[in-house]
Short mmCIF file of C-alpha atoms in Angstrom, two decimals:
data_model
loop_
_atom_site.label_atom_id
_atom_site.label_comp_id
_atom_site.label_asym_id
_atom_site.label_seq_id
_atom_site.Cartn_x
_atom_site.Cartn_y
_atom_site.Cartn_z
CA UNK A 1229 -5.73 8.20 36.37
CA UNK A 1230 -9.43 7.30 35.03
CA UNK A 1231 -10.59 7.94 31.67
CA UNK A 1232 -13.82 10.88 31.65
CA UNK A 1233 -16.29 10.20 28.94
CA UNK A 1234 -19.14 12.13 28.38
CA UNK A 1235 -21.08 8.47 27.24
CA UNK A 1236 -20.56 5.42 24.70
CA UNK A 1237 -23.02 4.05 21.79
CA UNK A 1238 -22.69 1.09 20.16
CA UNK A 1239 -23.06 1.78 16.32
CA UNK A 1240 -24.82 -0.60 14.11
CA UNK A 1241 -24.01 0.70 10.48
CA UNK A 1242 -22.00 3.43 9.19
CA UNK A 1243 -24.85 5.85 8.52
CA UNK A 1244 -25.68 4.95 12.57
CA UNK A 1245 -22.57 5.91 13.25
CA UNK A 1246 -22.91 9.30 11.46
CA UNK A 1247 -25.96 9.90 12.84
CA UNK A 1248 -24.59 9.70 16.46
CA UNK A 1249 -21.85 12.01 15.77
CA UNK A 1250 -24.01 14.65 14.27
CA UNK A 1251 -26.30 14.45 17.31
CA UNK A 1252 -23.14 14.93 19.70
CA UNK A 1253 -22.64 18.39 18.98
CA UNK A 1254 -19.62 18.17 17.96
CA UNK A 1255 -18.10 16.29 21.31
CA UNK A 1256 -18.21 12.65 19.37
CA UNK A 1257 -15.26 10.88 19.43
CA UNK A 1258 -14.85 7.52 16.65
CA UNK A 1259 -13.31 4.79 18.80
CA UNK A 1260 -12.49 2.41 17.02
CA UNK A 1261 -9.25 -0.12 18.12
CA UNK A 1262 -9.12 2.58 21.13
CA UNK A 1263 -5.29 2.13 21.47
CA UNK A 1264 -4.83 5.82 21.06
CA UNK A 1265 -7.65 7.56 22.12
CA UNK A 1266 -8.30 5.33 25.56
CA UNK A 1267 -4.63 6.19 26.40
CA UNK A 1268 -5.35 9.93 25.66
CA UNK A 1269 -8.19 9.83 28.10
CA UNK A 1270 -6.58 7.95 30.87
CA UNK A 1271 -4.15 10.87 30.88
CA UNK A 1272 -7.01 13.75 30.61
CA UNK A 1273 -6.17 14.82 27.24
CA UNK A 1274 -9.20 14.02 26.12
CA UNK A 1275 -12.55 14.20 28.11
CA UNK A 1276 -15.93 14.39 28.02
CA UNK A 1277 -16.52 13.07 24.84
CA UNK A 1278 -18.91 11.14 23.61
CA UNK A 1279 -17.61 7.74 22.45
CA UNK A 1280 -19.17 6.55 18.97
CA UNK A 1281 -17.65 2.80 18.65
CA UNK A 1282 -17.60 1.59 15.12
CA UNK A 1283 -15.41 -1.79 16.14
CA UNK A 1284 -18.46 -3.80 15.28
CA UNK A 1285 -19.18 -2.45 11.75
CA UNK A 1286 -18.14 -5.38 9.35
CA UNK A 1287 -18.26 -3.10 5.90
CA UNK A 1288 -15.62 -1.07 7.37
CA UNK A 1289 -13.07 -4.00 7.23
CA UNK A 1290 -10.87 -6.26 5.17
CA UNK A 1291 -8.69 -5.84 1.83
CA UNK A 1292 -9.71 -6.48 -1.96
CA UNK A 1293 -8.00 -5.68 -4.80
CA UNK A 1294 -10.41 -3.93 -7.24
CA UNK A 1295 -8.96 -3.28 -10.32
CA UNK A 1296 -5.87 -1.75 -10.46
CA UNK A 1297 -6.06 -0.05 -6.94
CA UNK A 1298 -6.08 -1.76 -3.24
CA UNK A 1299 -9.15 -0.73 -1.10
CA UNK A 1300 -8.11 -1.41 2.68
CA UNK A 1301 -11.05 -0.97 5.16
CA UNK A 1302 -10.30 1.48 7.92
CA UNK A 1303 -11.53 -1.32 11.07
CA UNK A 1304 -8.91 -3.78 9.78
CA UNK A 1305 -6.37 -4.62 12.37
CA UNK A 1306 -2.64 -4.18 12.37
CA UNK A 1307 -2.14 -7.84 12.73
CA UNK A 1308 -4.59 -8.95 9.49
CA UNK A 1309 -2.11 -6.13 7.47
CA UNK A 1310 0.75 -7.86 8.50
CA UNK A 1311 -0.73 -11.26 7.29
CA UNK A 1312 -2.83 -10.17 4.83
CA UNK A 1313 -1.59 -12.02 0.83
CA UNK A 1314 -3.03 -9.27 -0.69
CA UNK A 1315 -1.30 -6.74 1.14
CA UNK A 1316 1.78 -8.66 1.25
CA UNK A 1317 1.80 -8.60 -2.63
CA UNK A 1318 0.45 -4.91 -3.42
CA UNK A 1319 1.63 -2.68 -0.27
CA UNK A 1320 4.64 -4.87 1.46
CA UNK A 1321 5.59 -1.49 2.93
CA UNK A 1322 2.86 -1.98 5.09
CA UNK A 1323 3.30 -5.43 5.75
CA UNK A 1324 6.76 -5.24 6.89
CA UNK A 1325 5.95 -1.62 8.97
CA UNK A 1326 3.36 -3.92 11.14
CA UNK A 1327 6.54 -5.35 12.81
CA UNK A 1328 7.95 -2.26 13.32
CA UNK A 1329 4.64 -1.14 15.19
CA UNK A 1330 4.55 -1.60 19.27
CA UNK A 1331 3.90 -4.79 20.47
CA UNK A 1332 1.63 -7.88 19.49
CA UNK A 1333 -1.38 -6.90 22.02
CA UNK A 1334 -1.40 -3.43 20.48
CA UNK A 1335 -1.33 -5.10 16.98
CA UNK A 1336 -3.92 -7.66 17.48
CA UNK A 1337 -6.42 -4.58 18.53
CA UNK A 1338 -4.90 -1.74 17.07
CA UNK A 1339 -6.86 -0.75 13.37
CA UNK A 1340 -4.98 0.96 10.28
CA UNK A 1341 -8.17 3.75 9.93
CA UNK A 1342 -7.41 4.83 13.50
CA UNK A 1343 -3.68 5.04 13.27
CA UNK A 1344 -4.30 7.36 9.91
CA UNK A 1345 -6.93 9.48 11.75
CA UNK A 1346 -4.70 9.89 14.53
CA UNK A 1347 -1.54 11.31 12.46
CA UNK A 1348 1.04 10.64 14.92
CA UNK A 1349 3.81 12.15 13.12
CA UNK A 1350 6.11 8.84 14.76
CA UNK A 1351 3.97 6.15 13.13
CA UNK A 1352 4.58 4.38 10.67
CA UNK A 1353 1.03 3.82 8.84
CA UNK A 1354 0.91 8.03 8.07
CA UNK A 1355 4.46 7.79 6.22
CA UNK A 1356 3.86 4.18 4.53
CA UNK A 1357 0.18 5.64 3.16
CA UNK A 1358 2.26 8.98 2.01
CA UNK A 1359 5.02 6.70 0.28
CA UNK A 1360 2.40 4.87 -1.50
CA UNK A 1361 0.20 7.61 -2.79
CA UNK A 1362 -3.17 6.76 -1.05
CA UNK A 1363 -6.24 7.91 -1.68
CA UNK A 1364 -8.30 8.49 1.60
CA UNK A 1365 -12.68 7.53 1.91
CA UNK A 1366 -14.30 9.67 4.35
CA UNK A 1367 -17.96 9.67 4.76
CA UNK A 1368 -19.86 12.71 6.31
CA UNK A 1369 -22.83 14.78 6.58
CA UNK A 1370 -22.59 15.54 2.85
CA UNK A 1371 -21.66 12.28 1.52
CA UNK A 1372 -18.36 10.39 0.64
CA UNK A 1373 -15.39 12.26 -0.57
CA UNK A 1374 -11.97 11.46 -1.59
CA UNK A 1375 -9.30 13.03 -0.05
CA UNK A 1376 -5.27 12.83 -1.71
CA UNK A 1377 -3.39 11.63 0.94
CA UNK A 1378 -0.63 15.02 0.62
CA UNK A 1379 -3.45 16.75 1.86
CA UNK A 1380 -4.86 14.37 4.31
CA UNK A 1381 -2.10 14.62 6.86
CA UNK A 1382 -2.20 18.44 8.53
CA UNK A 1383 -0.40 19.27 11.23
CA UNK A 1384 0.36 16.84 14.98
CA UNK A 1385 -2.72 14.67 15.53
CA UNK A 1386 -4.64 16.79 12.46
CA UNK A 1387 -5.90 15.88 9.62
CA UNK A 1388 -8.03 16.80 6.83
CA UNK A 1389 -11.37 15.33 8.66
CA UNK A 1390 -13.91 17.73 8.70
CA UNK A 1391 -16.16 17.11 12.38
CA UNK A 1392 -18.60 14.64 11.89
CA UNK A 1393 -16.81 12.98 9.46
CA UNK A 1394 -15.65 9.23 9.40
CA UNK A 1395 -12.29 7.47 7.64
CA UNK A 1396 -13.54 4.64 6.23
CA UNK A 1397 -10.76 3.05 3.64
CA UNK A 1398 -8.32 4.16 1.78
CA UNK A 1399 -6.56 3.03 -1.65
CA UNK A 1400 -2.90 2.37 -2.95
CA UNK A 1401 -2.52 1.43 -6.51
CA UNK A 1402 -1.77 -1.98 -6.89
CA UNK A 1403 2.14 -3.03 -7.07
CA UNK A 1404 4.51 -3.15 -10.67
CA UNK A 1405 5.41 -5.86 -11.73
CA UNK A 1406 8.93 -4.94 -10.72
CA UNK A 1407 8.04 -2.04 -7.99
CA UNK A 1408 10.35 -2.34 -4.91
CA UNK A 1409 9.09 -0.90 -1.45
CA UNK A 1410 11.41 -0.45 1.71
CA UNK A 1411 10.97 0.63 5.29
CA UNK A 1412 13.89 1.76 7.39
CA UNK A 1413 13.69 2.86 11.26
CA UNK A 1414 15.53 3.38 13.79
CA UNK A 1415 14.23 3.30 17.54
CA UNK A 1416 15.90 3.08 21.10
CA UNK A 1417 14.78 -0.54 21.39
CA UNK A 1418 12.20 -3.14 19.78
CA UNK A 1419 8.36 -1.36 19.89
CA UNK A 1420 9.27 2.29 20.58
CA UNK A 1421 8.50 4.89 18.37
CA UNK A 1422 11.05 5.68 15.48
CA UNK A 1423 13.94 8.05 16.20
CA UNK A 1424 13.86 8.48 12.50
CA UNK A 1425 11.64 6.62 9.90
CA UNK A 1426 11.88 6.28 6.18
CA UNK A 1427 9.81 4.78 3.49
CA UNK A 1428 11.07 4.41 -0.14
CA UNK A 1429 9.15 3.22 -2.86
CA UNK A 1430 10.45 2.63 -6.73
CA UNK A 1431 8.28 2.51 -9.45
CA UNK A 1432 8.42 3.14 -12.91
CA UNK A 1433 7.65 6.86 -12.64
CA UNK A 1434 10.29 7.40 -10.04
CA UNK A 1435 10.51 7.28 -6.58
CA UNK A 1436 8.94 8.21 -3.56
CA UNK A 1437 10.55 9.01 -0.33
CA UNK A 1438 8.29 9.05 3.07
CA UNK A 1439 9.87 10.31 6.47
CA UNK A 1440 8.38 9.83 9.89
CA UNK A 1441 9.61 11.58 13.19
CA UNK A 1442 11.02 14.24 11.92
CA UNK A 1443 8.25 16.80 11.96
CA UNK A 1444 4.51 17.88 13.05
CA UNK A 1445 3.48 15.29 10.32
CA UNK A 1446 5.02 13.06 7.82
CA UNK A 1447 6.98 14.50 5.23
CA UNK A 1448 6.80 13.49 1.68
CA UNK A 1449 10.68 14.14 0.38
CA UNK A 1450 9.95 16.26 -2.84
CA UNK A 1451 14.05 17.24 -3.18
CA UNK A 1452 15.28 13.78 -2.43
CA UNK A 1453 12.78 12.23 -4.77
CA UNK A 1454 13.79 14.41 -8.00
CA UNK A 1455 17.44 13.49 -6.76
CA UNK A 1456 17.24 10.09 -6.81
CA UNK A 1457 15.25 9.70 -9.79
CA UNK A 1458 18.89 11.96 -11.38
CA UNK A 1459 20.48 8.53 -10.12
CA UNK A 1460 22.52 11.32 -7.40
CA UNK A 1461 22.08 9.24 -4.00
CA UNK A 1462 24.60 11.89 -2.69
CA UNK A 1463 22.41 14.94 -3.45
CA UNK A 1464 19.56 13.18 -2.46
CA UNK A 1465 21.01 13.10 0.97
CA UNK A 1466 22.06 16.40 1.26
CA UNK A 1467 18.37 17.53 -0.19
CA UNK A 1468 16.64 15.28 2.44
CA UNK A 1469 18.96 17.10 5.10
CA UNK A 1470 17.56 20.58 3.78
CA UNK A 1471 14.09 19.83 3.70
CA UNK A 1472 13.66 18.21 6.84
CA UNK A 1473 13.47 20.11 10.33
CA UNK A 1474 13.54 17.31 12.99
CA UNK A 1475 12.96 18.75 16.53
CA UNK A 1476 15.12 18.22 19.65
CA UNK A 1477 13.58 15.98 22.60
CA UNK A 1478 15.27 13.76 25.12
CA UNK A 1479 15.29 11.18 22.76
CA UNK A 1480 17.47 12.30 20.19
CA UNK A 1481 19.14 15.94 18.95
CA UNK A 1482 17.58 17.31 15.81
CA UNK A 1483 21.20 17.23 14.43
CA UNK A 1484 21.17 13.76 14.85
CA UNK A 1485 17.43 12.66 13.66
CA UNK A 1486 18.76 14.75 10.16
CA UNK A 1487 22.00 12.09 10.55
CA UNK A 1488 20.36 9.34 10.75
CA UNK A 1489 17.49 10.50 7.96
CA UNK A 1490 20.56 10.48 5.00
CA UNK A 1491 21.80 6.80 6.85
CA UNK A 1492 18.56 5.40 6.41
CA UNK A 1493 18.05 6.63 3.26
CA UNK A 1494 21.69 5.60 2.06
CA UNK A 1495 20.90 1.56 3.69
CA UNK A 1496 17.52 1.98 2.02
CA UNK A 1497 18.82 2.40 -1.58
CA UNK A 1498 21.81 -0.04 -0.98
CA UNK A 1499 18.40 -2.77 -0.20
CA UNK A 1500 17.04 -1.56 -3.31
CA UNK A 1501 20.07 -1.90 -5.20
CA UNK A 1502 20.23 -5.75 -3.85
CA UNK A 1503 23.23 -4.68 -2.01
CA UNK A 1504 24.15 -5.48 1.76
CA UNK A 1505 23.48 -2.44 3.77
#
């Protein structure tokens, strides 16, 4: 099957870009890497859009550290975040989660901004940016605005993006000195998405605990969190089991995505701990 698009523009800037997606009427479409949304419209479940590509805007990639937070464009590629030394050093979560994601064709195109706008609830970016307590840039019609990342992520494939609006970076703080961050997964077989994902991160303030594929959206373990900051990995897992409600599919039961949830969350503190899991 063919992909249907209503027509494509090149933009040259951001505020380009804008303009051509308040002139669409509200059938603009940001393609960026396209790895999503081309695949959508091959299958007709999306058409007639207009396509806005923002691939060529250079201000919309690349990583600095600026003070004590991490500012990640939105164009850069899954393969520069797996490379990146800043990322490596501030957000390994998401350098390690790169390998997790697909293959290396889809990484070498794919961008981190369009995996976050397109809130699969089985990818790993959503639940890594949710672990890490991002802050999300969006520019629209009005201006910029800063959006918490709890509220970015909505519901499947929604987010908080108002129309017109474009993801442009988004912001971890920078690493503690003795912060430990650890992604767990398990999937059928090497590049499929996650039966069951988890992200833990440890920092001085506690942790955070990040689940993906268990749910319309990624799930930010509030229960398991307070548990494992008591130092009670065994409540933890029984509150991660209670706040969770995985769905069924023909991949895996929902009894068993909750199963595997408290295993990866048990080999995920053993790592943390320094022990073998």
């Amino acid at each position: 099957m063919k992909a249907s698009a209503g027509g494509y523009a090149r933009a040259e800037s951001l505020g380009h870009a804008l303009e051509l997606l308040a002139a669409s009427d509200g059938h603009g479409r940001v393609l960026a890497g396209g790895q999503s949304l081309i695949a959508a419209m091959n299958m007709r479940l999306s058409v007639g859009d207009l396509l806005v590509d923002i691939s060529k805007i250079s201000d919309l990639s690349g990583v600095a550290v600026e003070g004590e937070t991490l500012r990640i464009g939105a164009l850069t590629r899954h393969a520069q975040i797996g490379s990146d030394p800043f990322v490596k050093t501030h957000a390994p979560l998401l350098t390690d989660a790169v390998s997790h994601i697909a293959h290396a064709a889809i990484r070498n195109r794919g961008t981190i901004g369009g995996a976050l706008a397109h809130a699969d609830p089985a990818a790993e970016f959503p639940a890594c940016a949710l672990a890490l307590g991002a802050t999300m840039h969006v520019e629209g019609p009005t201006g910029p605005r800063a959006i918490a990342v709890e509220d970015f992520f909505e519901e499947v494939f929604t987010t908080a993006l108002n129309e017109g609006e474009i993801l442009t970076s988004f912001t971890v703080p920078v690493a503690e000195a003795d912060e430990v961050q650890i992604i767990e997964e398990v999937a059928r077989r090497s590049g499929d998405y996650a039966l069951v994902g988890l992200c833990l991160v440890k920092r001085a303030a506690g942790h955070r605990i990040a689940l993906f594929s268990v749910g319309p959206k990624p799930i930010l373990a509030n229960g398991a969190m307070a548990a494992l900051d008591a130092g009670d990995l065994d409540a933890a897992v029984d509150a991660l089991s209670a706040e969770i409600d995985p769905p069924s599919d023909t991949q895996a039961s929902a009894a068993y995505r909750r199963h595997l949830a408290g295993v990866l969350l048990r080999r995920a503190v053993a790592r943390l701990k320094g022990e073998v899991a």
